[in-house]
XYZ file of C-alpha atoms in Angstrom:
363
model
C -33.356 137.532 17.244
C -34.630 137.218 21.039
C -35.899 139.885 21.387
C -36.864 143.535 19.896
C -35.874 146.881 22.154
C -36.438 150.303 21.369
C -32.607 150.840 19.588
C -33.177 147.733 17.553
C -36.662 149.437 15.557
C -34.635 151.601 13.654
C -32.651 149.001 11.984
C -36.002 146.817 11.338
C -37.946 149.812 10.235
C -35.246 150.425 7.527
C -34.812 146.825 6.361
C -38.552 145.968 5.991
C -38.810 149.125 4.411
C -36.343 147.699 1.918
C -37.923 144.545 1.874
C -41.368 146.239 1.021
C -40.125 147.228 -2.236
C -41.739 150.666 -1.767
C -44.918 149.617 -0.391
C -46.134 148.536 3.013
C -46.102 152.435 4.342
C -43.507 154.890 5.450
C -42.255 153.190 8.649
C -41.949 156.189 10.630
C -45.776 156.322 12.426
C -45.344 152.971 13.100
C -41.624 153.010 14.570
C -42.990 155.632 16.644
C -46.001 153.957 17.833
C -43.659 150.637 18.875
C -41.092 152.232 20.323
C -43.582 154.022 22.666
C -45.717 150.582 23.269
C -41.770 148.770 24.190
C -40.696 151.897 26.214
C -44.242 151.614 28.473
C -44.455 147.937 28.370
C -40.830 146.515 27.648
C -39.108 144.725 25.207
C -41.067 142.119 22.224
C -39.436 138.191 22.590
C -38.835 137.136 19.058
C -39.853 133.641 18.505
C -39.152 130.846 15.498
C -42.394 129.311 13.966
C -41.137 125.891 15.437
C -41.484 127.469 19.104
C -45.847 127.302 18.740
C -47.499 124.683 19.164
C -49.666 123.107 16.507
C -53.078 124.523 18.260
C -51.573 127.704 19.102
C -54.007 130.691 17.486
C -51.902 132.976 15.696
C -53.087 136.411 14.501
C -51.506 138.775 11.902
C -52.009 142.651 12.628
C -51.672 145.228 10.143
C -52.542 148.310 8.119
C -54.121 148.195 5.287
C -54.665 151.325 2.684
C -53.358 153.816 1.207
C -49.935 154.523 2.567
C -49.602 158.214 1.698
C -52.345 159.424 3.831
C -50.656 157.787 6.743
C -47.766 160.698 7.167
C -51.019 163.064 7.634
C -54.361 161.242 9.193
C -52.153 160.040 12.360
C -53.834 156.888 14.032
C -55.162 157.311 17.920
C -53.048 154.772 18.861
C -55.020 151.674 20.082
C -56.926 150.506 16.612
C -54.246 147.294 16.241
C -54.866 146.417 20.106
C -58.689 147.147 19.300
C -58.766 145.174 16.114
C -57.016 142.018 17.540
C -59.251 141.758 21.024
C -62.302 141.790 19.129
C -61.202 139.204 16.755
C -59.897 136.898 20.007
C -63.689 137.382 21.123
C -65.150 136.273 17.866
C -62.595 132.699 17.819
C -63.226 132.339 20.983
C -60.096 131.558 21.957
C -57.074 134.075 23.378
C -53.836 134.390 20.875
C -50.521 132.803 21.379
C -48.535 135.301 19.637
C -48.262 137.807 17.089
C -47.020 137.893 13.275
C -46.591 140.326 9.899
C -48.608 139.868 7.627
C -45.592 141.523 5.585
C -42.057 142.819 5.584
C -43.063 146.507 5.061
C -41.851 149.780 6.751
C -45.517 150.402 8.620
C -46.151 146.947 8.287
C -43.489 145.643 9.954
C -43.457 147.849 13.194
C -47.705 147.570 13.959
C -47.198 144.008 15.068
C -44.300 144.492 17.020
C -46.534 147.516 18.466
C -49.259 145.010 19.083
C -47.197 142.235 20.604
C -45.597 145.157 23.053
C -48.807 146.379 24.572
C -50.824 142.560 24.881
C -47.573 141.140 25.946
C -47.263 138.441 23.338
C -44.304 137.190 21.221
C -43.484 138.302 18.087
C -43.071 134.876 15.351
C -39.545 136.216 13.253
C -41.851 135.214 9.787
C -44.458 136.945 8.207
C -47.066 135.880 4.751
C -45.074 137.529 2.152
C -40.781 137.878 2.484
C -42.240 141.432 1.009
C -44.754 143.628 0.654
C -48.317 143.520 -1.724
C -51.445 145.420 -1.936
C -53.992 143.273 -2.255
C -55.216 141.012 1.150
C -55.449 137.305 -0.763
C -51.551 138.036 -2.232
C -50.647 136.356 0.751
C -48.805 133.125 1.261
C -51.070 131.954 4.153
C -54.027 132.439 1.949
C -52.350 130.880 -1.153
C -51.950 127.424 1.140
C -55.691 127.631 1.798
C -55.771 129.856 5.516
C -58.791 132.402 5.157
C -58.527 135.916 5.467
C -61.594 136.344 7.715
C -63.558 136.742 10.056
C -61.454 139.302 10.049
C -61.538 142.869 12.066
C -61.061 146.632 10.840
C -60.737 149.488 13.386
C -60.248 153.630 12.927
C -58.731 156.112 14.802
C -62.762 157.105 15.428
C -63.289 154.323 17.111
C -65.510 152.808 14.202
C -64.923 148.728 14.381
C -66.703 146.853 11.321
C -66.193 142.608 11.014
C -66.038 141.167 7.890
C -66.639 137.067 7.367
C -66.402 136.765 3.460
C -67.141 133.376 1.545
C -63.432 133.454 0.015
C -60.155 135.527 0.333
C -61.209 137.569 -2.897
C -64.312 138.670 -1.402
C -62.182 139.656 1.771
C -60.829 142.497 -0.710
C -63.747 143.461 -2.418
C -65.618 144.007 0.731
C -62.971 145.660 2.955
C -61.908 148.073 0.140
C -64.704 150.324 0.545
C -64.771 149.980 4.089
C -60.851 151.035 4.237
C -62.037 154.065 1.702
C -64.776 155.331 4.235
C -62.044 154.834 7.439
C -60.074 157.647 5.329
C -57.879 155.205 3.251
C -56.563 153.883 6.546
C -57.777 150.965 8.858
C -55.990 148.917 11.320
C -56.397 144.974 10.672
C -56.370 141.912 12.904
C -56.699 138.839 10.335
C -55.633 135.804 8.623
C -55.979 133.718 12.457
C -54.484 130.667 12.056
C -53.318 127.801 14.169
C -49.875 126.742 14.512
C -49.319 124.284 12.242
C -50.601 126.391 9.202
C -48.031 128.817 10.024
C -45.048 126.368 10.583
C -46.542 125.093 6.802
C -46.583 128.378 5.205
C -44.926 131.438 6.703
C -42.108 133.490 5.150
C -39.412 132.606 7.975
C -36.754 134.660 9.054
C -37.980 137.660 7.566
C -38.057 140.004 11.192
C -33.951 138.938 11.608
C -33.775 139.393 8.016
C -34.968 143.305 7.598
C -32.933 143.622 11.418
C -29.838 142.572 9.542
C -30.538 144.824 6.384
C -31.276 148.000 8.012
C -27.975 147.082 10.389
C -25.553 146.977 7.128
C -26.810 149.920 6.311
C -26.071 151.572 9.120
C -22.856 150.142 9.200
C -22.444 151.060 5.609
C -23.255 154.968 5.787
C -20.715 154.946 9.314
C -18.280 153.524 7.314
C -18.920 155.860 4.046
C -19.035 152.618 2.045
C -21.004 152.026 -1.188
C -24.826 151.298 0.170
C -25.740 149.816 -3.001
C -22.823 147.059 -2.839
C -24.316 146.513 0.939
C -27.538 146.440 0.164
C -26.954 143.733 -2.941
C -24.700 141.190 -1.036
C -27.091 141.308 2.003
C -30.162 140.904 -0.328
C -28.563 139.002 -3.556
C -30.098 141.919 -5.132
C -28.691 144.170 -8.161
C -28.687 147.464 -9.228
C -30.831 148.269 -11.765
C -30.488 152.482 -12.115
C -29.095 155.790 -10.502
C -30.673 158.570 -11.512
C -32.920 161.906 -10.681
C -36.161 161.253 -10.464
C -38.515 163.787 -12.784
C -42.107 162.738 -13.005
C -44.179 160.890 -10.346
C -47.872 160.369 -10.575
C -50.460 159.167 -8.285
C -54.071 158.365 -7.797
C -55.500 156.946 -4.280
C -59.234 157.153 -5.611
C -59.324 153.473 -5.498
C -57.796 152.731 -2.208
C -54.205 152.378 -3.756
C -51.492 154.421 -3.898
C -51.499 154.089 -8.000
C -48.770 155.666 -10.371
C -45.402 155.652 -11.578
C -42.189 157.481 -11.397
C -39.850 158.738 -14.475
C -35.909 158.964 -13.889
C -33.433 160.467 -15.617
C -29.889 158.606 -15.278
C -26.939 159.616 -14.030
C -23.395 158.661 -13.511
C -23.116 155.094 -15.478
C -26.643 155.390 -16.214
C -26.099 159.595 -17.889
C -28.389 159.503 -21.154
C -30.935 156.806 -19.814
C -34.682 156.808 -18.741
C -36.232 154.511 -16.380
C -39.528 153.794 -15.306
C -41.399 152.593 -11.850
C -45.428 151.346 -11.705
C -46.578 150.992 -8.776
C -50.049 149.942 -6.686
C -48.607 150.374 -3.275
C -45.531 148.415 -3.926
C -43.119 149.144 -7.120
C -44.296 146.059 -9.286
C -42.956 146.548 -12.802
C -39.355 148.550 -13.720
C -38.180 149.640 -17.606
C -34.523 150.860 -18.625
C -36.214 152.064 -21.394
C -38.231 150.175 -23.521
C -36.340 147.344 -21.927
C -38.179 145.446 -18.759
C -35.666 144.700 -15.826
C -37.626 143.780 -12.911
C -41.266 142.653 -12.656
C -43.491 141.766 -9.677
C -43.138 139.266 -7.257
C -39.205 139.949 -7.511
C -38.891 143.258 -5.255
C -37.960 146.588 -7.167
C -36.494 148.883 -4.367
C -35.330 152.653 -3.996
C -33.091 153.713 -1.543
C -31.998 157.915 -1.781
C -28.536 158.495 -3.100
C -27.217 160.747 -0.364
C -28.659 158.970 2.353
C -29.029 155.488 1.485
C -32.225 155.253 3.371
C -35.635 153.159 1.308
C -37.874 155.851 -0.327
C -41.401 154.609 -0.543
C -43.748 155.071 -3.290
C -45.607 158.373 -1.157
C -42.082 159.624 -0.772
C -40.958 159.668 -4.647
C -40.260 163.539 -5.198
C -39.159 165.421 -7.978
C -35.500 166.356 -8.335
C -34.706 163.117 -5.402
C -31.598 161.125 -6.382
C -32.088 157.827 -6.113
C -30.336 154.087 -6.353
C -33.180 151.025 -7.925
C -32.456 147.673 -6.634
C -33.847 144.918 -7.479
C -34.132 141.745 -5.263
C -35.375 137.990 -5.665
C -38.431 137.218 -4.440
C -38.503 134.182 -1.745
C -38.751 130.776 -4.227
C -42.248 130.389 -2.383
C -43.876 133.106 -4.772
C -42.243 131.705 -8.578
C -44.666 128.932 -8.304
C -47.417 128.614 -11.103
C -50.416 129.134 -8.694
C -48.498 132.459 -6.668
C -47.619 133.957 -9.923
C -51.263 133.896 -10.836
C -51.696 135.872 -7.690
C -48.941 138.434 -7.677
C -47.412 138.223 -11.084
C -47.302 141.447 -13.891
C -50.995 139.895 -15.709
C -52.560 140.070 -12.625
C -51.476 143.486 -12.526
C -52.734 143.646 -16.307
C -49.394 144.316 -17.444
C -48.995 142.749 -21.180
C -45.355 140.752 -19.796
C -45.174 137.296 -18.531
C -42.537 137.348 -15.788
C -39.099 136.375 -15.720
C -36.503 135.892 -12.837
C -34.329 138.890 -12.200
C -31.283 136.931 -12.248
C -32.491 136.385 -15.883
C -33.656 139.936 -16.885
C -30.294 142.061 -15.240
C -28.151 139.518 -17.042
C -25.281 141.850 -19.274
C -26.323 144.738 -17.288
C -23.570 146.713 -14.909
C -24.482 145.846 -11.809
């Protein structure tokens, strides 16, 4: 990509949304906050890592939070363009462009929002190929970036710095901080130079959910199968298709914690399945059988519409597809998986490659 316009969100909303295997926030608020921010200030130029130079400061803007209160405690519209000024001021130093921090539905439109309205590019990569809930699960802080100083802004107007000794203090401190914000704050951190980025960025991934998000779109014009679609784009498989008939949650912690019970259907008619998630969907069970486990992505798109359903938006009685999609290679390395794998999550499995786990299953 070149560049982002207005008609182009819609099809980048829906593929990070994909991408952020339930997690990184119902991309609505934020579609609707960039396309206002390219409509006032004009279209986003897309750029390759390759196109900074070495020195160039790059800063990541985000949400972080609970994603569920976001359809209902509506940001004021400035806090990303708030957040990222103020850290500027504290570098010392103006920003060459913009990037994700993830490939999430929310997630992946605030930057573009942020780019629009300070007139910077966008850099088509981001510090994850997905989406995660924690702030260090990232893969610029895995190769040694630090996650602060780093700024956190409300829709009050309340701005609060944080400069933490390591990346896991970044999370312990700004947890609380996100909980008194209402669950919801708008980040600017992670600053890097250049050549960090080139080094350790997720490439692609803007182009990539902009190419998702079109195939489905194709796909529902066409009335094609979605889940075929979705799988070839992705390499992904299916993993269930069912009704969904429990769903729990908790957000006391700052998470979106809880899991969701389907009943099969179709191929699947007389089988359960089960989704955890924190955030993101991070562990999947056909029964007492695991299928898909954290950092691979675990995915539900609805079965009429074909569009990603994220973890706030599991309802009872929903029909649903569950995909599951490798993770980028980047993440199946010893020292990631001891950031993002299922015992971090203090689930009792060790992981194992999808490819490996869907292997005699229909797909």
């Amino acid at each position: 990509m070149t560049e982002i316009r207005i008609e182009d969100l819609r099809y980048i909303a829906t593929g990070a949304a994909i991408l952020g295997a339930g997690g990184g926030g119902d991309p609505l608020v934020g579609r609707l906050m960039a396309e206002h921010a390219i409509a006032k200030c004009g279209p986003v130029r897309v750029i390759g890592a390759d196109q900074l130079d070495d020195s160039d400061l790059v800063i990541p803007s985000a949400m972080m939070g609970a994603p569920a209160v976001m359809l209902e405690k509506l940001p004021s519209g400035n806090e990303p363009e708030v957040s990222f000024r103020a850290l500027e001021k504290i570098i010392g130093k103006k920003a060459a462009a913009v990037v994700p921090i993830e490939a999430g539905g929310l997630n992946s439109c605030i930057p573009i929002y942020t780019a629009a309205v300070l007139g910077l590019p966008l850099v088509d990569a981001d510090g994850m190929g997905r989406a995660f809930p924690e702030l260090p699960m990232v893969s610029f802080g895995i190769g040694g970036v630090s996650a602060t100083p780093m700024v956190m802004s409300d829709e009050k107007g309340n701005t609060v710095v944080i400069d933490a000794i390591d990346n896991a203090w970044s999370e312990i401190l700004s947890r609380p901080v996100t909980i008194a914000m209402g669950l919801a704050a708008m980040l600017a951190i992670y600053p890097m130079d250049g050549a960090a980025l080139k080094k350790l960025a997720i490439r692609n991934t803007v182009s990539l959910a902009y190419k998702i998000g079109k195939a489905l779109d194709d796909t529902n014009q066409a009335l094609t199968s979605p889940v075929e679609v979705l799988c070839e784009v992705t390499g992904g498989f299916r993993l269930f298709t069912g009704k969904i008939v429990d769903v729990t949650r908790d957000m006391t912690t700052g998470f979106l914690r809880g899991e969701a019970g389907i009943d099969g259907l179709g191929d699947d008619d007389g089988a359960t399945f089960r989704v955890e998630f924190q955030n993101e969907n991070l562990v999947a069970w056909n029964g007492d059988r695991l299928v898909a486990a954290t950092p691979d992505l675990i995915t539900v798109i609805d079965a009429e519409t074909a569009g990603p359903v994220t973890t706030e938006n599991l309802q009872y009685g929903r029909r649903v597809h569950v995909i599951g999609i490798p993770c980028d290679p980047f993440w199946r390395s010893t020292e990631a998986l001891a950031q993002v794998g299922p015992r971090y999550f203090a689930y009792d499995v060790d992981y194992q490659p999808i490819e490996h786990l869907v292997e005699g299953v229909n797909q």
